[in-house]
XYZ file of C-alpha atoms in Angstrom:
664
model
C -8.811 -5.241 -48.841
C -10.828 -2.102 -48.312
C -13.201 -2.537 -45.436
C -13.078 -0.607 -42.046
C -11.236 -0.396 -39.848
C -8.396 -1.111 -42.369
C -7.719 2.277 -44.076
C -4.542 1.394 -45.689
C -3.799 -0.831 -48.834
C -0.459 -2.214 -50.060
C -0.030 -3.612 -53.441
C 2.854 -5.342 -55.082
C 3.648 -8.209 -57.339
C 5.692 -9.548 -54.481
C 4.736 -10.036 -50.935
C 5.364 -6.898 -48.847
C 5.189 -6.360 -45.200
C 4.220 -3.051 -43.896
C 2.586 -1.333 -41.036
C -0.277 1.243 -41.318
C -2.597 2.320 -38.460
C -1.180 -0.195 -36.014
C -1.844 -3.097 -38.553
C 0.523 -5.186 -40.554
C -0.702 -5.990 -44.232
C 0.461 -8.393 -46.711
C -0.720 -7.938 -50.387
C 0.148 -9.946 -53.342
C -1.728 -12.067 -55.806
C -3.100 -14.725 -53.311
C -6.224 -13.417 -51.359
C -6.591 -15.506 -48.421
C -6.379 -14.058 -44.824
C -6.721 -15.131 -41.196
C -7.103 -13.014 -37.870
C -8.854 -11.982 -35.272
C -8.297 -11.651 -31.480
C -5.941 -11.898 -28.558
C -7.935 -11.432 -25.378
C -7.973 -11.835 -21.518
C -10.927 -13.547 -20.312
C -11.387 -11.327 -17.217
C -14.789 -12.414 -16.123
C -13.839 -16.136 -16.459
C -16.858 -16.871 -18.752
C -14.818 -18.732 -21.411
C -15.648 -16.301 -24.202
C -14.535 -12.854 -25.391
C -16.438 -9.873 -24.181
C -16.087 -6.367 -25.171
C -13.114 -4.466 -23.582
C -11.012 -7.757 -22.975
C -8.805 -7.370 -26.123
C -4.993 -7.208 -25.380
C -3.014 -4.808 -27.467
C 0.717 -5.106 -27.946
C 0.779 -8.951 -28.180
C 3.160 -10.315 -30.936
C 1.436 -13.058 -33.188
C 3.392 -15.037 -35.635
C 2.223 -17.010 -38.712
C 3.874 -20.341 -39.617
C 3.449 -22.972 -42.345
C 2.072 -26.183 -41.137
C 5.275 -28.171 -41.002
C 7.392 -25.464 -39.238
C 8.755 -25.685 -35.673
C 7.849 -22.472 -33.679
C 10.714 -20.934 -31.511
C 13.149 -22.555 -33.866
C 12.205 -21.778 -37.416
C 11.610 -18.237 -38.362
C 7.872 -17.267 -38.888
C 6.459 -16.459 -42.242
C 4.950 -13.229 -40.922
C 4.551 -11.557 -37.632
C 1.983 -8.717 -36.339
C 1.366 -6.904 -33.115
C -2.284 -6.725 -31.870
C -3.873 -3.307 -31.770
C -7.443 -1.720 -31.882
C -8.683 -3.919 -28.987
C -6.648 -7.020 -29.344
C -7.162 -7.516 -33.256
C -4.562 -8.979 -35.540
C -4.803 -9.783 -39.258
C -2.709 -11.549 -41.887
C -3.729 -11.056 -45.549
C -2.554 -11.729 -49.091
C -1.808 -15.349 -48.278
C -1.666 -18.354 -50.666
C -4.129 -21.098 -50.071
C -2.673 -23.661 -47.747
C -2.239 -24.928 -44.231
C -0.884 -22.679 -41.469
C -0.891 -22.162 -37.673
C -0.588 -19.149 -35.446
C 1.968 -18.812 -32.446
C 2.551 -16.452 -29.622
C 6.278 -16.575 -28.786
C 7.555 -17.426 -25.286
C 8.923 -13.970 -24.986
C 5.373 -12.639 -24.471
C 4.957 -14.718 -21.273
C 8.398 -14.063 -19.688
C 9.339 -11.231 -17.296
C 8.024 -7.946 -18.558
C 5.971 -9.645 -21.443
C 2.418 -8.607 -22.258
C 1.324 -12.062 -21.143
C 3.291 -12.394 -18.085
C 1.593 -14.719 -15.616
C -1.108 -15.660 -18.173
C -1.894 -19.109 -19.600
C -4.076 -20.152 -22.456
C -7.671 -20.829 -21.519
C -8.357 -24.492 -21.070
C -9.562 -26.384 -24.199
C -9.476 -25.604 -27.981
C -12.604 -24.653 -30.046
C -11.487 -25.297 -33.612
C -13.820 -23.765 -36.096
C -15.791 -21.828 -33.469
C -15.526 -18.073 -33.049
C -14.479 -16.045 -29.911
C -18.167 -16.112 -28.567
C -17.788 -19.801 -28.108
C -14.151 -20.237 -27.022
C -10.609 -20.020 -28.330
C -7.910 -21.772 -30.423
C -4.722 -21.765 -28.320
C -3.499 -25.175 -27.375
C -2.846 -25.565 -23.567
C 0.910 -25.352 -23.322
C 2.476 -26.691 -20.007
C 4.911 -23.775 -19.728
C 4.399 -21.031 -22.237
C 7.390 -19.217 -21.035
C 9.397 -21.963 -22.731
C 7.276 -23.097 -25.645
C 4.866 -20.205 -26.368
C 1.333 -20.863 -27.323
C 0.162 -21.983 -30.772
C -2.997 -23.030 -32.485
C -3.632 -26.325 -34.301
C -3.063 -26.309 -38.013
C -5.945 -24.811 -40.085
C -6.463 -24.505 -43.850
C -7.113 -21.309 -45.650
C -8.756 -21.395 -49.097
C -9.840 -18.138 -50.667
C -13.645 -17.874 -51.372
C -14.509 -20.603 -48.874
C -13.604 -18.956 -45.489
C -16.312 -18.207 -42.724
C -18.732 -15.313 -43.260
C -21.229 -13.332 -41.296
C -24.119 -15.518 -40.519
C -22.172 -18.718 -40.749
C -19.080 -19.240 -38.349
C -18.108 -15.512 -37.968
C -20.280 -14.648 -35.042
C -17.795 -13.107 -32.545
C -16.134 -9.863 -31.909
C -15.242 -7.640 -34.928
C -16.830 -10.168 -37.291
C -17.692 -7.374 -39.856
C -14.164 -6.075 -40.360
C -13.500 -8.303 -43.262
C -16.884 -8.088 -45.038
C -15.376 -6.610 -48.261
C -13.596 -10.012 -48.662
C -15.501 -12.022 -46.312
C -15.151 -15.471 -47.915
C -11.475 -14.942 -48.380
C -10.609 -14.195 -44.690
C -11.075 -16.393 -41.616
C -11.708 -14.258 -38.612
C -12.544 -17.150 -36.169
C -8.946 -17.887 -35.088
C -8.567 -16.490 -31.519
C -6.288 -16.801 -28.703
C -7.720 -16.368 -25.097
C -5.816 -16.244 -21.931
C -6.315 -16.427 -18.153
C -4.171 -15.734 -15.110
C -1.884 -18.589 -13.719
C -2.951 -18.931 -10.039
C -2.764 -21.584 -7.514
C -6.230 -23.183 -7.621
C -6.219 -23.771 -3.826
C -4.123 -23.273 -0.814
C -2.912 -26.835 -1.014
C -1.814 -26.136 -4.572
C 0.040 -23.000 -3.251
C 1.746 -25.114 -0.597
C 2.957 -27.453 -3.391
C 4.260 -24.494 -5.383
C 5.912 -22.834 -2.371
C 7.607 -25.590 -0.208
C 9.424 -22.756 1.718
C 11.736 -25.303 3.309
C 8.901 -26.767 5.278
C 7.679 -23.443 6.589
C 4.512 -23.380 4.438
C 1.741 -24.062 6.939
C -1.114 -21.558 7.132
C 0.221 -19.594 10.107
C 3.867 -19.758 9.173
C 5.715 -16.467 8.310
C 8.963 -17.767 6.844
C 10.086 -14.159 5.476
C 9.272 -12.493 8.893
C 7.159 -9.725 7.350
C 4.332 -10.171 9.777
C 1.984 -11.630 6.960
C 1.347 -15.291 7.456
C 1.087 -17.677 4.521
C -2.689 -17.478 4.394
C -2.334 -13.692 3.815
C 0.455 -14.016 1.361
C -1.722 -16.581 -0.701
C -4.732 -14.234 -0.337
C -2.934 -11.296 -1.816
C -0.909 -13.227 -4.417
C 2.144 -11.857 -2.631
C 5.712 -13.164 -2.347
C 6.069 -15.480 0.624
C 9.892 -15.544 0.726
C 10.703 -11.742 0.743
C 10.107 -9.256 3.442
C 10.119 -6.354 1.086
C 6.660 -4.906 0.800
C 4.654 -4.955 -2.448
C 1.711 -3.023 -3.714
C -0.550 -6.054 -3.129
C -0.785 -5.348 0.736
C -4.136 -4.088 2.316
C -3.826 -0.324 2.549
C -6.229 2.515 3.689
C -6.011 6.116 2.532
C -8.141 9.234 1.693
C -8.759 10.063 -1.998
C -10.176 13.549 -1.826
C -12.857 13.244 0.810
C -13.524 9.487 0.303
C -11.766 6.807 2.466
C -10.520 3.928 0.570
C -9.357 0.512 1.339
C -7.690 -1.568 -1.266
C -5.652 -4.781 -1.949
C -4.442 -6.765 -4.921
C -5.158 -10.480 -5.498
C -5.330 -13.001 -8.135
C -8.324 -12.764 -10.369
C -11.547 -13.540 -8.534
C -9.582 -14.375 -5.262
C -9.803 -18.068 -4.464
C -12.726 -20.263 -3.863
C -11.221 -21.489 -0.655
C -10.973 -17.989 0.895
C -13.396 -15.384 2.127
C -12.267 -11.627 2.006
C -13.924 -9.536 4.659
C -13.269 -5.749 5.429
C -13.899 -5.134 9.002
C -14.166 -2.003 11.062
C -14.340 -0.795 14.696
C -14.420 2.434 16.593
C -12.747 0.669 19.591
C -9.072 0.962 20.245
C -7.803 -2.113 18.242
C -6.592 -4.253 20.981
C -7.503 -7.936 21.617
C -10.986 -6.920 23.201
C -12.019 -4.715 20.285
C -15.315 -5.612 18.592
C -14.816 -5.734 14.765
C -17.847 -5.585 12.341
C -17.792 -6.919 8.757
C -18.572 -3.923 6.470
C -21.019 -4.694 3.584
C -22.592 -1.372 2.613
C -19.916 -0.511 0.082
C -19.388 -2.685 -3.076
C -15.912 -3.081 -4.262
C -14.720 -2.040 -7.648
C -12.224 -4.468 -9.527
C -9.497 -3.174 -11.810
C -7.942 -5.986 -13.673
C -4.469 -6.322 -15.078
C -2.688 -9.335 -16.363
C -3.474 -12.047 -13.742
C -4.354 -9.708 -10.956
C -7.146 -7.486 -9.766
C -7.044 -4.432 -7.580
C -10.059 -4.499 -5.211
C -10.957 -1.023 -4.023
C -13.776 -0.110 -1.372
C -14.418 3.577 -1.478
C -16.446 5.749 0.795
C -15.971 3.610 3.875
C -16.236 6.695 6.131
C -19.983 6.376 5.391
C -20.477 2.994 6.932
C -23.013 2.815 9.637
C -20.542 1.972 12.467
C -18.601 5.197 11.796
C -21.603 7.394 11.723
C -21.043 10.426 13.890
C -17.442 9.453 14.380
C -14.333 11.471 13.530
C -12.102 8.410 13.447
C -12.131 4.667 13.115
C -10.125 1.538 12.240
C -10.185 -0.968 9.459
C -8.554 -4.238 8.807
C -8.837 -7.100 6.092
C -9.829 -10.560 7.464
C -9.184 -13.700 5.408
C -10.892 -16.918 6.302
C -9.490 -20.201 4.726
C -11.504 -23.321 4.151
C -8.730 -25.372 2.697
C -10.647 -28.758 2.471
C -13.954 -27.278 1.379
C -15.906 -28.663 4.265
C -17.381 -25.276 5.180
C -15.286 -25.160 8.348
C -12.714 -22.397 8.690
C -9.341 -23.973 8.929
C -7.293 -20.715 9.549
C -8.020 -16.945 9.832
C -5.627 -14.192 8.984
C -5.765 -10.563 9.651
C -3.983 -7.508 8.176
C -2.397 -4.952 10.532
C -5.089 -2.444 11.738
C -5.283 0.901 10.007
C -6.712 3.935 11.668
C -8.164 6.979 9.927
C -9.425 10.375 11.334
C -10.598 13.743 10.176
C -9.086 16.413 12.337
C -10.859 19.885 12.326
C -8.446 22.742 12.690
C -9.577 26.078 13.836
C -8.237 29.400 12.681
C -5.726 29.834 15.622
C -2.588 28.241 16.944
C -3.219 24.691 18.124
C -0.973 21.577 18.679
C -0.752 18.621 16.410
C 0.913 15.232 16.520
C 0.641 12.176 14.194
C 0.133 8.844 16.143
C -0.394 6.697 12.978
C 2.623 5.149 11.122
C 3.468 5.038 7.380
C 3.296 1.632 5.872
C 6.858 0.063 5.988
C 8.662 -1.013 2.859
C 10.428 -3.802 4.681
C 9.596 -5.845 7.844
C 12.125 -8.578 8.854
C 15.130 -9.688 10.628
C 18.640 -8.359 10.750
C 21.316 -10.710 9.654
C 24.465 -8.693 10.602
C 25.525 -5.337 11.781
C 28.571 -3.928 10.065
C 29.220 -0.496 11.595
C 26.358 1.471 10.530
C 25.182 -0.930 7.807
C 22.369 -3.436 8.357
C 22.503 -6.628 6.372
C 19.177 -7.846 5.678
C 19.724 -10.325 2.863
C 17.860 -13.284 4.422
C 14.587 -11.504 4.885
C 15.041 -9.641 1.612
C 15.231 -12.963 -0.242
C 14.395 -12.480 -3.939
C 13.242 -8.905 -3.393
C 15.238 -5.576 -3.573
C 15.205 -2.644 -1.155
C 16.523 -0.351 -3.952
C 13.230 -1.007 -5.879
C 11.191 -0.147 -2.904
C 12.829 3.199 -2.301
C 10.904 6.224 -3.680
C 13.062 9.178 -4.513
C 10.841 11.776 -2.941
C 10.716 10.024 0.425
C 12.883 10.005 3.588
C 13.159 6.728 5.509
C 14.036 5.474 8.903
C 14.749 2.105 10.454
C 12.767 1.215 13.540
C 13.377 -1.713 15.842
C 10.269 -3.761 16.576
C 11.707 -6.589 18.825
C 14.352 -7.124 21.303
C 16.170 -4.884 23.771
C 16.385 -1.991 21.382
C 12.767 -1.967 20.436
C 11.488 1.428 19.649
C 14.736 2.907 18.733
C 15.086 4.608 15.333
C 17.795 5.802 12.864
C 17.595 7.805 9.792
C 18.535 5.995 6.545
C 21.103 7.239 4.105
C 18.908 6.575 1.051
C 21.812 7.071 -1.279
C 23.582 4.108 0.036
C 20.696 1.595 0.029
C 21.622 -1.666 -1.801
C 19.341 -4.445 -2.748
C 19.902 -6.154 0.639
C 21.411 -3.686 2.999
C 20.694 -0.153 4.535
C 23.324 2.429 5.991
C 21.990 4.065 9.051
C 22.926 7.769 10.195
C 23.147 7.506 14.062
C 24.187 11.327 14.422
C 21.250 12.617 12.413
C 18.760 14.657 14.178
C 15.846 12.257 13.952
C 17.860 9.104 15.174
C 17.009 8.140 18.709
C 20.334 6.691 19.458
C 23.866 7.997 18.516
C 25.263 4.626 17.654
C 24.180 1.321 16.098
C 24.419 -1.605 18.563
C 25.842 -4.915 17.281
C 23.072 -6.698 19.085
C 20.605 -5.631 16.479
C 21.578 -8.803 14.617
C 18.809 -11.257 15.097
C 16.274 -8.547 16.038
C 13.405 -7.540 13.694
C 13.174 -4.066 12.148
C 10.992 -2.129 9.764
C 11.997 0.445 7.185
C 9.389 3.143 7.053
C 9.091 6.422 5.234
C 8.854 9.476 7.404
C 5.710 11.519 7.298
C 6.487 14.771 5.452
C 4.986 17.989 5.982
C 3.415 17.765 2.458
C 1.825 14.347 3.364
C -0.304 15.805 6.068
C -0.811 19.599 5.337
C -0.956 20.155 1.540
C -4.851 19.895 1.147
C -7.194 22.440 -0.364
C -8.137 23.765 3.097
C -4.610 24.909 3.659
C -4.628 28.195 1.690
C -1.335 29.798 1.102
C -0.561 33.595 0.847
C 2.172 35.828 -0.480
C 2.567 37.497 2.954
C 4.056 35.329 5.730
C 2.062 37.380 8.260
C -1.170 36.111 6.920
C -0.295 32.674 5.705
C -0.817 29.330 7.430
C 2.110 28.550 9.696
C 3.695 25.371 11.291
C 5.859 25.856 14.370
C 8.399 23.303 15.739
C 10.008 23.503 19.188
C 13.782 22.607 19.541
C 14.316 21.362 23.048
C 18.141 21.567 22.497
C 18.032 25.327 21.945
C 14.801 26.135 23.571
C 13.685 28.003 20.392
C 10.823 27.894 18.034
C 11.369 27.602 14.161
C 8.746 27.423 11.588
C 7.291 27.032 8.029
C 4.683 29.187 6.208
C 2.425 28.343 3.371
C 3.348 30.379 0.329
C 1.056 30.734 -2.679
C 1.171 33.279 -5.523
C -1.419 31.641 -7.825
C 0.939 29.457 -9.803
C 3.244 28.071 -6.911
C 1.948 26.763 -3.777
C 4.395 25.326 -1.090
C 5.654 25.434 2.298
C 8.712 27.693 2.940
C 11.121 28.013 5.820
C 11.004 31.013 7.912
C 13.804 33.551 7.069
C 14.798 31.745 3.852
C 14.663 33.904 0.762
C 14.382 31.013 -1.736
C 11.356 29.213 -2.892
C 12.866 25.909 -1.945
C 10.072 23.445 -0.937
C 10.157 22.947 2.829
C 7.170 20.665 2.641
C 9.684 17.681 2.237
C 10.753 18.304 5.981
C 10.400 14.895 7.762
C 8.291 14.877 10.902
C 9.835 13.210 14.118
C 7.793 10.185 15.213
C 7.325 11.307 18.894
C 7.344 15.143 18.601
C 4.486 17.470 18.452
C 4.221 20.975 16.739
C 1.977 23.894 16.297
C -0.257 24.659 13.362
C -2.169 27.872 12.593
C -4.194 27.293 9.257
C -5.519 30.926 9.534
C -8.958 29.697 8.287
C -10.787 26.623 9.455
C -9.515 23.473 7.730
C -10.063 19.661 7.868
C -7.097 17.424 7.837
C -7.846 13.746 6.714
C -5.142 11.210 7.831
C -4.819 7.451 7.636
C -2.112 5.165 8.690
C -1.068 1.995 10.544
C -1.786 1.600 14.252
C 1.420 1.375 16.024
C 2.001 -1.843 18.099
C 5.797 -1.467 19.260
C 7.482 0.775 21.811
C 8.510 4.147 20.697
C 11.852 5.625 21.965
C 11.656 9.340 22.733
C 14.694 10.834 24.360
C 13.658 13.595 26.486
C 16.142 16.197 27.428
C 16.258 18.043 30.774
C 13.901 20.982 30.418
C 10.963 21.405 27.988
C 10.088 18.951 25.219
C 7.154 19.177 22.838
C 5.982 15.512 22.382
C 2.948 13.814 20.929
C 1.763 10.280 22.087
C 1.651 7.433 19.610
C -1.870 6.367 20.603
C -5.038 6.716 18.605
C -7.256 7.008 21.520
C -7.069 9.248 24.711
C -4.704 7.984 27.204
C -3.749 8.616 30.835
C -0.220 9.078 32.389
C -0.425 5.706 33.834
C -1.051 4.178 30.319
C 2.355 5.656 29.315
C 4.167 4.796 32.564
C 4.682 8.560 33.216
C 5.403 7.626 36.788
C 8.496 7.220 38.964
C 8.819 3.604 37.993
C 8.749 4.745 34.438
C 11.776 7.130 34.947
C 10.072 10.197 35.836
C 10.890 12.513 38.545
C 8.403 13.235 41.337
C 8.644 15.699 44.315
C 6.620 17.519 46.912
C 7.984 20.619 45.246
C 6.468 21.315 41.898
C 9.493 23.143 40.654
C 11.624 20.026 41.149
C 9.095 17.569 39.637
C 8.377 16.469 36.044
C 5.460 18.502 34.589
C 2.892 18.279 31.615
C 1.790 21.600 30.053
C -1.150 21.754 27.526
C -1.817 24.595 25.091
C -5.325 26.327 25.821
C -5.740 26.864 22.077
C -6.370 23.201 21.629
C -9.693 23.414 23.343
C -10.673 27.098 23.560
C -10.048 30.481 21.919
C -7.283 31.383 24.478
C -3.543 31.799 24.763
C -1.444 30.247 27.400
C -1.032 26.941 29.155
C -2.476 24.742 31.967
C -0.898 21.694 33.425
C -0.185 18.850 35.847
C 2.835 17.932 37.939
C 4.109 14.561 39.397
C 3.577 14.674 43.231
C 5.718 11.974 45.167
C 6.237 11.292 48.865
C 7.615 7.924 50.330
C 3.945 6.761 50.456
C 2.099 8.714 47.868
C 2.429 9.288 44.147
C 0.057 10.962 41.748
C -0.503 13.667 39.035
C -1.887 16.848 40.418
C -3.051 19.948 38.631
C -1.234 23.208 38.814
C -2.369 25.238 41.624
C -4.730 22.537 43.069
C -5.638 23.133 46.710
C -6.054 19.282 47.323
C -4.396 16.080 46.308
C -6.965 14.955 43.749
C -5.366 12.197 41.766
C -5.230 12.537 37.814
C -2.983 9.707 37.146
C -5.486 7.608 35.473
C -7.439 10.437 33.732
C -7.173 10.259 29.993
C -6.112 13.836 29.183
C -3.360 12.714 26.822
C -5.181 13.219 23.434
C -4.272 11.751 19.993
C -3.383 14.051 17.089
C -2.253 16.691 19.682
C 0.988 17.663 21.351
C 2.056 18.224 24.806
C 4.949 19.837 26.665
C 6.870 17.462 28.961
C 9.009 19.477 31.266
C 11.591 17.102 32.628
C 13.660 17.784 35.708
C 16.437 15.316 34.825
C 15.917 14.235 31.336
C 14.919 10.678 30.029
C 17.586 9.641 27.626
C 16.255 6.181 26.882
C 12.599 6.750 27.748
C 10.269 4.595 25.673
C 6.444 5.077 25.515
C 4.687 1.917 26.428
C 3.467 -0.283 23.536
C -0.165 -0.549 22.784
C -0.903 -4.268 22.372
C -2.731 -5.328 19.178
C -3.219 -8.911 19.619
C -4.964 -10.397 16.518
C -6.459 -13.299 18.470
C -8.753 -13.606 20.331
C -11.029 -10.910 19.160
C -14.743 -10.534 19.313
C -16.599 -10.383 15.984
C -20.091 -9.092 14.915
C -21.991 -10.628 12.100
C -21.882 -14.144 10.559
C -18.457 -15.926 9.785
């Protein structure tokens, strides 16, 4: 054998098995051979196309009377160079090929794949493939039918060798059959009805059921090829983020989606409540990246959609319409959570900042039991694992999303996370309560990563320096001590990172977690643009406010008024006819003008009159419903008496009903 791409030759009086250049060769007096391809029919056209070859697949050769998975194979090779395999130096006779069951089991190259339907004996890969359609290849593997090899009579170019890599045996063309191929496709439920059969879920398998409590109903689980019985998040979910300066939305599904589903990306510039007008986006064509049985669908450049023209922020979601019976009538519609995105332009001076958007949770589900500071989440976790979802570089917190404790948060001890439980740290600085109530059992929680400084402020626009006096700076206000502390952006050409003020080491302070309801100051030294994306919050946010000065940020993605957040006496605030005894709001002038100092409002209250007034106002002009509380900004709340269990009012995000633009 001497033709390309085979650059190695093995000769012996006895059969030898050896590897060279990724190929296994057998050389002896017999001259017959067989090969050619293992491939993934990624475009579902029933033939091999360039680029579809699968490397790393074990292919075994058996004599015609052997029993695969029981008898040892005569020879074994591993595909390479675009899915090719080859057996040579074979005696004339009857054989079959077999791909063992291990290739289809957990972690195998062919996991979640099945042989393409049908068998095309004698035809090349441009007309089909030769794998028999095994019912469960994880048990039996996949084999071909028996074929005969007779040297000097095998297919040649121009006869039956018409498919991929047909010329690779031309030096011994009539001795080698390169028409025996194995093609595969992903195993997916053909319809939602089939999915229901495969997933009985103890009867909770109707389209709108959510048996694992992860806020994704069964239609969405089916659409995203996700696990319907575990509340641990997967990488299949709809997500939105910035890649450089391009806004991307992506999700994972079974190859080609499903014929009974329609996938629609929708956008709006309205606050994403029940009255928002959502518009289907169609200008950006998605890109598909396929792996075994799955495809990642990516929409890039969504900030350029017409509805976002001239806007600095907007909202996106995935809508999935199900037509289960194929009668062209939508039987159920499912929506992903709403994602917000924004570009925030920073000026070269001190300004406040706050992050109203939330990180995607790694878990959303119910609490089984509370054992001290440990939450048992076994039922909702199901067959998943919290340990597998924890990323070593991240910091996490548990947030309550229902019940009397909604909005409260506790830091997580990442080192103590098990497959089904988390240990909380009530005394930690970012926990909103100093104990874990037993009544959390039965309530729903999420486990989220904190935003870290590096997540928000490590872009190319934030240019570091070797001198703290000229470097970008982030400043935090500690209400307990009434002191400011900070970080500065260091860069010496080879190392760039955030450092803590007054610390001599180069330890990366960019891993500092950011409190959910606190604001801070940032001075980039030069104009900079920060691009952010995250989930729109829908639950209450608990923010303990001490007596005195607190730097907070609102969890809203649109401007809000004091009334929107119940910043009134009925909401727990203190009003008075004396400004020095009333709760006050102070805003940093540098947020809107090139100036230092503050301006503000105070809560005026008499037995018959309550309203927010501006500092120094000569009249009683009411600002209670003025939307001066801005997203992505901080505000000082000066509390007369403190608000230990204060919660900012939830912003409802009802998925239905909502108005739609465009055809359904």
